[in-house]
Coordinates of C-alpha atoms in Angstrom, one line a residue:
M1 CA -2.5 7.1 33.0
G2 CA -5.2 9.4 34.4
N3 CA -7.6 9.1 31.7
I4 CA -7.4 5.2 31.4
L5 CA -7.7 4.9 34.9
L6 CA -10.7 7.4 35.4
F7 CA -12.2 5.3 32.4
S8 CA -11.8 2.1 34.0
V9 CA -13.6 3.4 37.1
I10 CA -16.6 4.5 35.3
V11 CA -16.6 1.2 33.2
G12 CA -16.3 -0.8 36.6
L13 CA -19.2 1.2 38.3
I14 CA -21.3 0.9 35.7
M15 CA -20.8 -3.2 35.2
A16 CA -21.3 -3.3 39.3
L17 CA -24.6 -1.5 38.9
L18 CA -25.8 -3.8 36.0
L19 CA -24.5 -7.0 37.9
V20 CA -25.1 -6.5 41.4
P21 CA -28.7 -6.9 42.7
V22 CA -29.4 -3.5 44.4
T23 CA -33.0 -4.5 46.0
F24 CA -31.9 -7.9 47.1
T25 CA -32.6 -7.7 51.0
K26 CA -33.9 -11.4 51.7
K27 CA -32.2 -13.1 54.5
K28 CA -31.0 -16.5 54.4
E29 CA -30.7 -19.3 57.4
G30 CA -31.4 -16.4 59.8
K31 CA -28.2 -14.5 58.9
A32 CA -27.9 -11.1 57.0
N33 CA -26.5 -11.3 53.0
P34 CA -23.6 -9.4 52.3
S35 CA -24.4 -5.6 52.1
V36 CA -25.5 -4.5 48.7
V37 CA -22.7 -1.6 48.9
G38 CA -19.8 -4.0 49.8
M39 CA -20.9 -6.2 46.7
I40 CA -20.8 -3.4 44.5
A41 CA -17.8 -2.2 45.6
A42 CA -16.1 -5.9 45.4
T43 CA -17.6 -6.2 41.7
M44 CA -16.4 -2.6 40.9
I45 CA -12.7 -3.1 42.3
I46 CA -12.7 -6.4 40.1
T47 CA -14.1 -5.0 37.2
V48 CA -11.9 -2.0 37.1
I49 CA -8.8 -4.0 37.6
G50 CA -10.0 -6.1 34.5
A51 CA -10.8 -3.0 32.2
F52 CA -7.5 -1.4 33.1
I53 CA -5.5 -4.3 32.2
F54 CA -7.5 -5.4 28.7
Y55 CA -7.3 -1.5 27.8
Y56 CA -3.6 -1.1 28.6
M57 CA -2.6 -4.3 26.9
T58 CA -5.0 -3.9 24.1
N59 CA -4.7 -0.4 23.1
L60 CA -8.3 -0.3 22.1
D61 CA -10.2 3.1 21.5
R62 CA -11.7 4.1 25.0
N63 CA -15.1 4.9 23.8
F64 CA -18.1 3.1 26.0
T65 CA -19.3 1.6 22.6
S66 CA -16.0 -0.7 22.5
M67 CA -17.6 -2.5 25.6
W68 CA -20.8 -3.1 24.5
I69 CA -20.5 -7.1 24.6
L70 CA -19.9 -6.9 28.2
F71 CA -22.4 -4.7 29.0
I72 CA -25.0 -7.0 27.2
I73 CA -23.8 -9.8 29.2
A74 CA -23.7 -7.6 32.4
A75 CA -27.4 -6.3 31.8
G76 CA -28.4 -10.1 31.5
A77 CA -26.6 -11.5 34.0
G78 CA -28.1 -8.6 36.3
A79 CA -31.6 -9.4 35.0
A80 CA -31.6 -13.0 36.3
F81 CA -30.3 -12.1 39.9
A82 CA -32.6 -9.3 40.3
A83 CA -36.4 -9.4 41.6
G84 CA -39.3 -7.3 40.8
K85 CA -39.2 -4.2 39.4
E86 CA -35.3 -4.0 39.4
R87 CA -35.7 -7.0 37.0
M88 CA -37.7 -5.4 34.8
I89 CA -35.7 -2.4 34.5
K90 CA -32.6 -4.6 33.7
G91 CA -34.6 -7.0 31.4
A92 CA -35.2 -3.7 29.5
I93 CA -31.4 -2.4 29.5
F94 CA -30.7 -6.2 28.4
L95 CA -33.1 -5.9 25.4
I96 CA -31.8 -2.7 24.2
G97 CA -28.6 -4.0 24.6
L98 CA -29.3 -7.0 22.3
G99 CA -30.8 -4.5 19.6
V100 CA -27.5 -2.5 19.6
G101 CA -25.3 -5.6 19.2
A102 CA -27.4 -7.1 16.7
Y103 CA -26.8 -3.3 15.0
F104 CA -23.3 -3.6 15.4
L105 CA -23.2 -7.3 14.2
T106 CA -25.0 -6.7 11.3
A107 CA -23.6 -3.0 10.2
F108 CA -21.5 -4.7 7.5
V109 CA -24.8 -5.9 5.6
F110 CA -26.4 -2.4 5.7
N111 CA -23.5 0.1 5.5
A112 CA -22.2 -1.6 2.1
D113 CA -23.5 1.5 0.1
E114 CA -21.9 4.3 2.5
K115 CA -18.8 2.3 2.1
Y116 CA -18.6 2.2 -1.6
Q117 CA -19.6 6.2 -1.5
S118 CA -16.9 6.6 1.1
A119 CA -14.5 4.8 -1.3
K120 CA -15.7 6.2 -5.0
M121 CA -13.3 7.0 -7.2
D122 CA -12.7 9.0 -10.3
V123 CA -12.5 6.9 -13.4
K124 CA -10.3 7.5 -16.5
T125 CA -9.1 5.7 -19.2
E126 CA -5.3 5.4 -19.0
I127 CA -2.6 6.7 -16.6
Q128 CA -0.2 9.0 -18.3
A129 CA 2.9 7.8 -20.4
F130 CA 5.8 7.2 -18.2
D131 CA 9.1 9.5 -19.1
E132 CA 11.4 6.8 -20.3
N133 CA 14.3 9.4 -19.5
E134 CA 13.4 9.0 -15.5
T135 CA 14.2 5.8 -13.4
P136 CA 11.0 4.4 -11.7
A137 CA 11.3 3.3 -7.8
S138 CA 11.6 -0.3 -8.7
V139 CA 14.0 -1.7 -6.3
P140 CA 12.0 -5.1 -4.7
P141 CA 11.6 -4.7 -0.7
Q142 CA 12.9 -8.1 -0.4
F143 CA 16.1 -7.3 -1.9
A144 CA 16.3 -4.1 -0.1
R145 CA 15.6 -5.8 3.2
N146 CA 18.4 -8.5 2.5
K147 CA 20.8 -5.8 1.8
M148 CA 20.1 -4.1 4.9
K149 CA 20.5 -7.3 7.1
K150 CA 23.8 -7.7 5.5
A151 CA 24.6 -4.3 6.4
F152 CA 23.5 -4.9 9.8
G153 CA 27.2 -5.0 11.5
Q154 CA 26.8 -1.0 11.1
V155 CA 24.6 -1.1 14.3
P156 CA 26.4 -0.9 18.0
N157 CA 25.4 -3.8 20.2
T158 CA 24.0 -5.3 17.5
S159 CA 22.9 -8.5 19.3
Y160 CA 20.0 -6.2 20.9
Y161 CA 18.4 -5.5 17.9
E162 CA 16.5 -6.4 14.8
L163 CA 15.4 -5.1 11.4
G164 CA 12.3 -3.3 11.6
S165 CA 9.2 -2.6 8.7
L166 CA 10.6 -1.7 5.6
Q167 CA 8.7 1.2 3.7
I168 CA 9.4 3.6 0.9
Q169 CA 9.7 7.5 1.0
K170 CA 10.9 10.5 -0.7
V171 CA 13.7 12.1 1.1
D172 CA 15.3 15.2 0.2
G173 CA 14.5 14.6 -3.3
E174 CA 15.5 11.0 -3.7
Y175 CA 13.6 7.6 -3.2
V176 CA 14.4 5.6 -0.4
Y177 CA 13.9 2.7 1.5
I178 CA 13.5 3.5 5.5
A179 CA 13.9 0.3 8.0
P180 CA 14.0 1.4 11.8
V181 CA 16.3 -0.7 14.0
E182 CA 14.3 -2.5 16.6
F183 CA 14.6 -4.0 20.0
S184 CA 14.7 -7.9 19.5
G185 CA 13.2 -8.8 22.7
F186 CA 11.7 -7.6 26.2
F187 CA 15.5 -8.0 28.1
K188 CA 17.0 -6.4 25.4
W189 CA 14.7 -3.3 25.6
I190 CA 15.6 -3.0 29.5
K191 CA 19.3 -3.1 28.9
G192 CA 19.2 -0.6 25.5
D193 CA 16.2 1.6 26.5
E194 CA 16.8 3.4 23.2
T195 CA 17.2 2.2 19.5
P196 CA 20.1 3.7 17.9
G197 CA 18.5 4.7 14.7
Y198 CA 17.5 3.5 11.1
F199 CA 18.8 2.2 7.6
T200 CA 18.1 3.9 4.1
L201 CA 19.0 2.5 0.8
S202 CA 18.1 4.1 -2.8
A203 CA 14.8 2.4 -4.2
T204 CA 15.8 3.2 -7.9
D205 CA 19.5 2.3 -8.0
S206 CA 19.9 -1.6 -7.0
S207 CA 23.5 -1.1 -6.9
A208 CA 23.5 1.5 -4.0
N209 CA 24.3 0.2 -0.6
P210 CA 22.6 0.7 3.0
K211 CA 23.5 3.7 5.1
F212 CA 22.9 3.4 9.0
M213 CA 21.5 6.8 10.2
K214 CA 22.1 7.2 14.2
E215 CA 19.2 8.7 15.6
E216 CA 18.5 7.5 19.3
M217 CA 14.7 6.9 19.6
T218 CA 13.0 6.3 22.7
Y219 CA 9.2 5.4 21.6
T220 CA 9.2 2.4 19.1
P221 CA 6.7 -0.5 18.2
S222 CA 9.2 -2.6 20.0
S223 CA 9.5 -0.7 22.9
F224 CA 7.4 -1.7 25.9
F225 CA 4.8 -0.3 28.6
N226 CA 4.8 3.3 28.0
K227 CA 7.6 3.7 25.7
N228 CA 5.4 1.5 23.2
I229 CA 4.5 4.1 20.2
E230 CA 1.2 2.4 20.1
R231 CA 0.2 3.1 23.6
H232 CA 2.0 6.3 23.7
I233 CA -0.3 7.3 20.9
R234 CA -3.2 5.7 22.6
M235 CA -2.5 7.6 26.0
Q236 CA -2.5 11.1 24.2
Y237 CA -5.7 10.7 22.0
P238 CA -7.5 7.7 23.9
K239 CA -11.0 8.0 21.7
Y240 CA -9.2 8.3 18.3
I241 CA -10.0 5.5 16.1
F242 CA -6.9 4.2 14.4
N243 CA -6.2 2.3 11.4
G244 CA -2.7 0.5 10.4
D245 CA 0.4 0.2 11.7
P246 CA 2.7 3.2 13.1
Q247 CA 5.4 4.2 10.7
L248 CA 8.5 5.6 10.3
E249 CA 9.0 8.8 8.3
I250 CA 12.1 11.0 7.9
D251 CA 12.0 14.9 7.2
D252 CA 14.6 16.0 4.9
E253 CA 17.1 16.6 7.6
G254 CA 17.4 13.2 8.3
K255 CA 15.1 13.3 11.7
P256 CA 12.7 10.6 12.3
F257 CA 8.9 10.7 13.2
Y258 CA 6.6 8.2 13.7
I259 CA 2.9 8.7 12.3
R260 CA -0.1 6.8 12.6
T261 CA -3.4 7.3 10.4
Y262 CA -6.8 8.1 12.7
G263 CA -10.2 8.5 11.3
D264 CA -14.0 7.3 12.2
F265 CA -16.0 4.0 11.6
I266 CA -18.5 4.3 8.3
S267 CA -21.1 3.3 11.1
A268 CA -21.8 1.0 14.3
R269 CA -17.9 0.5 14.9
N270 CA -17.6 -0.9 11.0
G271 CA -15.7 0.2 8.5
F272 CA -13.1 3.3 8.5
E273 CA -12.5 6.4 7.0
A274 CA -9.4 8.2 7.2
E275 CA -9.6 11.7 8.6
G276 CA -5.7 12.4 9.9
I277 CA -2.7 11.6 11.4
V278 CA -0.8 11.8 14.5
V279 CA 2.8 12.8 14.6
V280 CA 5.3 11.6 17.2
D281 CA 8.7 12.5 17.7
P282 CA 10.2 8.9 18.9
Q283 CA 13.1 10.7 20.8
N284 CA 11.1 13.1 23.5
G285 CA 7.4 11.6 22.9
A286 CA 6.1 14.8 21.8
T287 CA 2.6 14.2 19.7
K288 CA 0.4 16.5 17.3
S289 CA -2.9 15.6 15.4
Y290 CA -3.1 16.7 12.0
K291 CA -5.8 16.6 9.5
L292 CA -4.8 15.2 6.1
S293 CA -5.3 18.3 4.7
E294 CA -3.0 20.0 6.9
T295 CA -0.3 17.1 6.8
P296 CA 3.6 18.4 6.9
D297 CA 5.2 18.2 3.4
F298 CA 7.8 15.5 4.6
I299 CA 5.1 12.9 4.9
D300 CA 4.3 10.7 2.4
G301 CA 2.4 8.2 3.6
A302 CA -0.4 10.0 5.7
V303 CA -2.8 7.5 4.5
S304 CA -2.0 4.1 6.0
P305 CA -1.6 1.4 3.0
E306 CA -4.1 -0.7 5.2
T307 CA -6.7 2.0 4.9
V308 CA -6.0 2.2 1.2
S309 CA -6.4 -1.8 1.1
L310 CA -9.9 -1.3 2.6
Q311 CA -11.0 1.5 0.4
N312 CA -10.5 -1.1 -2.5
S313 CA -12.3 -3.7 -1.1
Y314 CA -15.5 -1.2 -0.5
F315 CA -14.9 0.1 -4.3
G316 CA -14.5 -3.3 -5.9
N317 CA -16.9 -5.4 -3.7
Y318 CA -19.7 -3.0 -2.9
V319 CA -20.7 -1.3 -6.4
Q320 CA -24.0 -2.6 -6.1
G321 CA -24.5 -3.4 -2.1
F322 CA -23.5 -6.5 0.2
W323 CA -25.6 -9.3 -1.3
N324 CA -24.6 -8.9 -4.7
S325 CA -20.6 -9.2 -3.4
V326 CA -21.7 -12.6 -2.2
F327 CA -24.2 -13.9 -4.7
G328 CA -24.8 -12.4 -8.0
K329 CA -21.2 -10.6 -8.1
S330 CA -22.2 -8.3 -11.1
E331 CA -19.4 -5.4 -11.3
V332 CA -17.8 -7.0 -8.6
K333 CA -13.9 -6.4 -9.1
L334 CA -11.8 -8.0 -6.6
P335 CA -8.3 -6.1 -5.6
S336 CA -5.3 -7.8 -6.1
D337 CA -3.0 -9.2 -3.1
E338 CA 0.2 -8.8 -4.8
G339 CA 1.0 -5.3 -3.2
T340 CA 4.2 -5.0 -0.9
E341 CA 2.3 -3.3 1.9
A342 CA -1.1 -4.7 3.3
N343 CA -2.0 -5.6 -0.7
V344 CA -1.1 -2.3 -2.1
S345 CA 2.5 -1.3 -3.7
P346 CA 3.4 2.5 -3.0
I347 CA 4.6 4.0 -6.5
F348 CA 5.8 7.7 -7.3
T349 CA 4.8 10.2 -10.2
E350 CA 7.4 12.2 -12.0
D351 CA 6.4 14.9 -9.8
G352 CA 7.3 13.1 -6.6
E353 CA 3.8 12.2 -5.5
M354 CA 3.3 9.1 -3.8
Y355 CA 0.6 7.1 -4.8
Y356 CA -0.6 3.1 -3.8
F357 CA -1.5 1.2 -6.8
T358 CA -3.6 -1.8 -6.8
D359 CA -4.9 -4.0 -9.8
F360 CA -8.5 -5.4 -9.8
T361 CA -9.4 -8.8 -11.3
S362 CA -12.5 -10.8 -12.0
P363 CA -13.9 -12.8 -8.8
K364 CA -14.2 -15.8 -11.3
E365 CA -11.8 -18.7 -10.6
G366 CA -9.1 -19.3 -13.0
V367 CA -9.4 -15.5 -15.1
D368 CA -6.3 -13.5 -15.1
S369 CA -7.9 -10.9 -16.6
M370 CA -7.5 -7.4 -15.3
L371 CA -10.6 -5.1 -14.7
G372 CA -8.9 -1.9 -14.1
Y373 CA -6.4 -0.6 -11.8
S374 CA -6.6 2.3 -9.2
L375 CA -4.0 4.9 -7.8
T376 CA -4.7 6.2 -4.5
N377 CA -2.5 9.6 -3.2
S378 CA -0.8 8.4 0.0
R379 CA -1.4 12.0 1.4
T380 CA -5.1 12.8 0.7
G381 CA -6.8 9.3 0.0
E382 CA -8.3 10.6 -3.2
A383 CA -8.2 8.1 -5.8
T384 CA -8.6 7.3 -9.4
F385 CA -9.9 4.2 -11.1
Y386 CA -8.4 3.2 -14.7
T387 CA -10.4 1.0 -17.0
G388 CA -7.6 0.8 -19.5
N389 CA -8.4 0.7 -23.2
L390 CA -11.9 -1.0 -23.1
E391 CA -11.3 -2.8 -26.5
E392 CA -8.3 -4.9 -25.4
S393 CA -8.0 -7.5 -22.5
Y394 CA -5.5 -6.3 -20.1
M395 CA -3.7 -9.2 -18.2
D396 CA -3.6 -8.8 -14.2
S397 CA -0.6 -8.9 -11.9
Q398 CA -1.1 -12.5 -11.2
G399 CA -0.8 -13.5 -14.8
A400 CA 2.4 -11.1 -15.3
L401 CA 4.0 -13.0 -12.4
Q402 CA 3.1 -16.6 -14.1
I403 CA 4.8 -15.5 -17.4
I404 CA 8.1 -14.8 -15.4
Q405 CA 8.0 -18.1 -13.6
K406 CA 7.5 -19.5 -17.0
K407 CA 10.1 -17.3 -18.6
F408 CA 13.0 -18.6 -15.8
I409 CA 11.4 -21.8 -14.8
E410 CA 14.9 -23.8 -15.0
K411 CA 16.6 -21.0 -12.8
K412 CA 13.2 -21.1 -10.4
W413 CA 13.3 -17.3 -10.2
D414 CA 10.0 -15.0 -9.3
G415 CA 8.7 -11.9 -9.8
E416 CA 7.9 -9.2 -7.0
M417 CA 6.1 -6.0 -6.9
P418 CA 4.4 -5.9 -10.4
V419 CA 3.4 -2.3 -11.4
L420 CA 1.3 -1.4 -14.3
Y421 CA 2.9 1.4 -16.2
N422 CA 2.2 3.3 -19.7
F423 CA 5.1 2.9 -21.4
F424 CA 4.8 4.4 -24.8
G425 CA 1.4 4.2 -25.0
E426 CA 1.2 0.7 -24.2
A427 CA -0.1 -0.6 -20.8
S428 CA 3.1 -3.0 -19.5
W429 CA 3.7 -4.6 -16.5
L430 CA 7.3 -3.7 -14.8
T431 CA 8.2 -6.3 -12.4
P432 CA 11.7 -7.0 -10.4
V433 CA 12.8 -10.4 -10.7
L434 CA 14.6 -12.3 -7.7
D435 CA 16.3 -15.8 -7.4
A436 CA 15.4 -18.2 -4.4
N437 CA 17.6 -16.2 -2.3
G438 CA 15.8 -13.1 -2.8
F439 CA 18.9 -11.5 -4.7
L440 CA 17.8 -9.0 -7.9
Q441 CA 18.7 -10.8 -11.1
N442 CA 16.7 -8.4 -13.7
Y443 CA 13.7 -6.5 -14.3
F444 CA 11.2 -7.6 -16.4
I445 CA 8.6 -5.5 -18.7
V446 CA 5.7 -7.4 -20.6
S447 CA 2.7 -5.9 -22.4
A448 CA -0.6 -6.4 -20.5
A449 CA -2.5 -6.6 -23.9
N450 CA -0.1 -8.4 -25.7
P451 CA 2.0 -10.9 -23.5
E452 CA 4.1 -11.8 -26.2
I453 CA 6.0 -8.7 -26.2
S454 CA 8.5 -8.5 -23.7
A455 CA 11.9 -7.6 -22.3
Y456 CA 14.1 -7.7 -19.8
A457 CA 17.4 -6.5 -18.7
D458 CA 19.9 -5.7 -15.6
T459 CA 18.4 -2.1 -14.7
P460 CA 14.6 -0.3 -15.1
N461 CA 16.4 1.9 -18.1
Q462 CA 17.8 -0.7 -19.8
A463 CA 14.5 -2.8 -19.9
I464 CA 12.3 0.2 -21.2
K465 CA 14.7 0.7 -24.0
K466 CA 14.7 -3.2 -24.8
Y467 CA 10.9 -2.8 -24.5
K468 CA 10.5 -0.3 -26.9
T469 CA 12.6 -2.3 -29.5
A470 CA 10.3 -5.4 -28.7
L471 CA 7.0 -3.2 -29.1
Q472 CA 8.3 -1.8 -32.4
K473 CA 9.6 -5.2 -33.6
G474 CA 6.0 -6.7 -32.3
G475 CA 4.0 -4.0 -34.5
G476 CA 3.0 -1.9 -31.7
T477 CA 2.8 1.6 -32.1
V478 CA 5.2 3.6 -30.2
D479 CA 4.2 6.9 -28.7
G480 CA 6.8 9.3 -27.3
S481 CA 6.4 9.3 -23.8
S482 CA 9.9 11.2 -22.9
K483 CA 10.6 14.9 -23.3
A484 CA 12.5 13.8 -26.7
E485 CA 12.1 16.2 -29.5
E486 CA 10.4 15.5 -32.5
K487 CA 12.5 15.8 -35.7
Q488 CA 12.8 15.4 -39.2
A489 CA 15.3 14.1 -41.4
A490 CA 16.1 12.8 -45.3
G491 CA 18.5 10.9 -46.9
T492 CA 19.6 7.9 -48.7
V493 CA 19.0 4.6 -47.4
V494 CA 22.5 2.7 -46.9
R495 CA 21.8 -0.2 -45.3
V496 CA 18.2 -2.1 -44.7
Y497 CA 17.5 -4.9 -42.2
K498 CA 13.9 -6.6 -42.1
E499 CA 12.7 -8.9 -39.4
K500 CA 9.3 -10.8 -39.6
V501 CA 7.7 -10.2 -36.2
G502 CA 4.0 -11.5 -36.1
D503 CA 1.8 -10.0 -38.5
Y504 CA 4.1 -7.5 -39.0
T505 CA 7.8 -6.5 -40.3
A506 CA 10.2 -4.4 -38.3
V507 CA 12.6 -2.5 -40.6
S508 CA 15.6 -1.3 -39.4
F509 CA 17.5 1.1 -41.8
L510 CA 20.8 3.5 -41.8
L511 CA 21.0 6.8 -43.7
D512 CA 23.8 8.3 -44.9
N513 CA 23.5 10.9 -42.4
G514 CA 25.3 8.1 -40.0
K515 CA 22.1 7.6 -38.0
N516 CA 19.8 4.3 -37.5
Y517 CA 15.9 4.0 -37.6
L518 CA 13.3 1.5 -36.7
V519 CA 10.0 1.7 -37.9
S520 CA 7.3 -1.1 -37.8
S521 CA 5.0 -1.9 -41.0
E522 CA 2.0 -1.4 -38.8
L523 CA 2.9 2.2 -38.6
S524 CA 3.7 2.7 -42.4
P525 CA 3.0 -0.4 -44.4
L526 CA 5.0 0.6 -47.4
A527 CA 8.1 0.0 -45.4
I528 CA 8.4 -3.4 -46.4
Y529 CA 9.6 -2.1 -49.7
L530 CA 12.2 -0.3 -48.7
K531 CA 15.8 -1.0 -50.0
E532 CA 18.8 0.6 -50.3
K533 CA 19.7 3.8 -52.6
D534 CA 16.0 4.6 -51.6
K535 CA 15.8 8.2 -51.1
V536 CA 13.2 8.9 -47.7
S537 CA 12.1 11.6 -45.5
V538 CA 11.3 10.4 -41.8
T539 CA 10.1 12.2 -38.6
F540 CA 11.2 10.9 -35.5
M541 CA 11.8 10.8 -31.7
D542 CA 15.5 12.1 -31.0
T543 CA 15.8 9.8 -27.7
G544 CA 19.3 9.8 -28.2
E545 CA 19.5 5.7 -28.6
S546 CA 21.1 3.7 -31.3
F547 CA 18.0 3.0 -33.3
L548 CA 15.7 6.4 -33.3
P549 CA 12.1 5.3 -33.1
V550 CA 10.1 6.6 -36.4
K551 CA 6.7 8.1 -36.4
E552 CA 6.2 8.8 -40.0
L553 CA 8.0 7.3 -42.9
K554 CA 8.2 8.5 -46.5
I555 CA 9.7 6.7 -49.5
E556 CA 10.3 9.0 -52.9
G557 CA 8.6 7.1 -55.9
L558 CA 6.2 5.2 -53.4
E559 CA 4.1 8.0 -52.2

């Protein structure tokens, strides 16, 4: 409290000196005017109280640049009230203030190049193929939130609380959703004083049930006065520039911590670039600041999703400066707003690293062609932009959601949280499908380059297996993306089934070794001549599936 009071006093003194005409000594109607000292004191007291209330309520950073508008107004009013040299001095201060204000107000025009450089990404073609034996973290947030609400009876004194913000995290090797229990109002906070804990729910298993973890927390987003987590952080770090809401992070022992991303303006109180995080123990209020490079291992979301969303905007809009983003829009790429957290979607790689996913689309209306997508490391802020196969036109996330709407138009189901994966060498949208009540119905996968190729099933892994078959039947070349071993086999064909799919033929056949194989005529054109009793040799991926994907087929007598 001492810091904010001292800051308010300094602000009050500056405002009083600017407003009160210190050289005003003329008399009026034979009586002396109020003393200059008294006027300064009265103005200062009023201003100090106003500044204290303003900064305490808003949690704004306590840098003098945050008061630039009021300083300009005070200098202008002071110049009008003053006379002589004092008017000239305050007039000069007012003009300087106007110049500074103009710089602040127009900074977004002139620092566009700096913003772009701060958000510049490495450029690659395609992400690494997804291991089909892994399970993507694909339980949609809305569904997870609904399940947690239905389990709210586990919370003691339920009427005092409500469910807080939901976010995903890796805890003790498992991908889970975390949601704190928050106060439902001011009077409930007075009665409760502490929140009782938080919920966890698997982010990979849609059949799992939420678990309530008892961990009392005093400093929370829903607490008031000095127990409010944002105000508590501001009191400890009055000059820090923060971006994004405080987020709950859980260590591997289940202990909760609140974190918030801090950084600096690009220039003139405009733009933002992340530098580190502040970590708060919500039980006792202990705080510690870390640079991004020093972030504790258990923290996944060191860079807030709001910050990543800003970076995506800088990278997509300012590739050729500010004016091009408004008029010509050459090379401009608009980040999607289909993400689950501040327009971005958290996903995990096979090695457990969390990234924020965003796809970019054209600024032209009515165009659903994707111009690329980005993955931003949630701990370091380092990002990579993937162009995709430039010889193909990829559908964006909005296009994938529209396909789902049309697919289930009678049931009125919608997709949520579309994320682009590399399944079997094919850029593909994986999207959970929910009904009107927010309950999960299935997982839908559609090719970004060939929207007519799609599949859906009750679980992500079942959908991936069906999608592989759909790709093979659709004439696509299926690259092995799992750790399945490449093997060879030879034998006599026992049964053959051929199905025309688009421009190609999907050929399924059974060998006398008792195993089934699947190959497309796009990969092996001579497969259309395959018949029973043919002797063949095959190279295939031993994925353990009912129909093993063939990489190479040789038919005796047709070589």
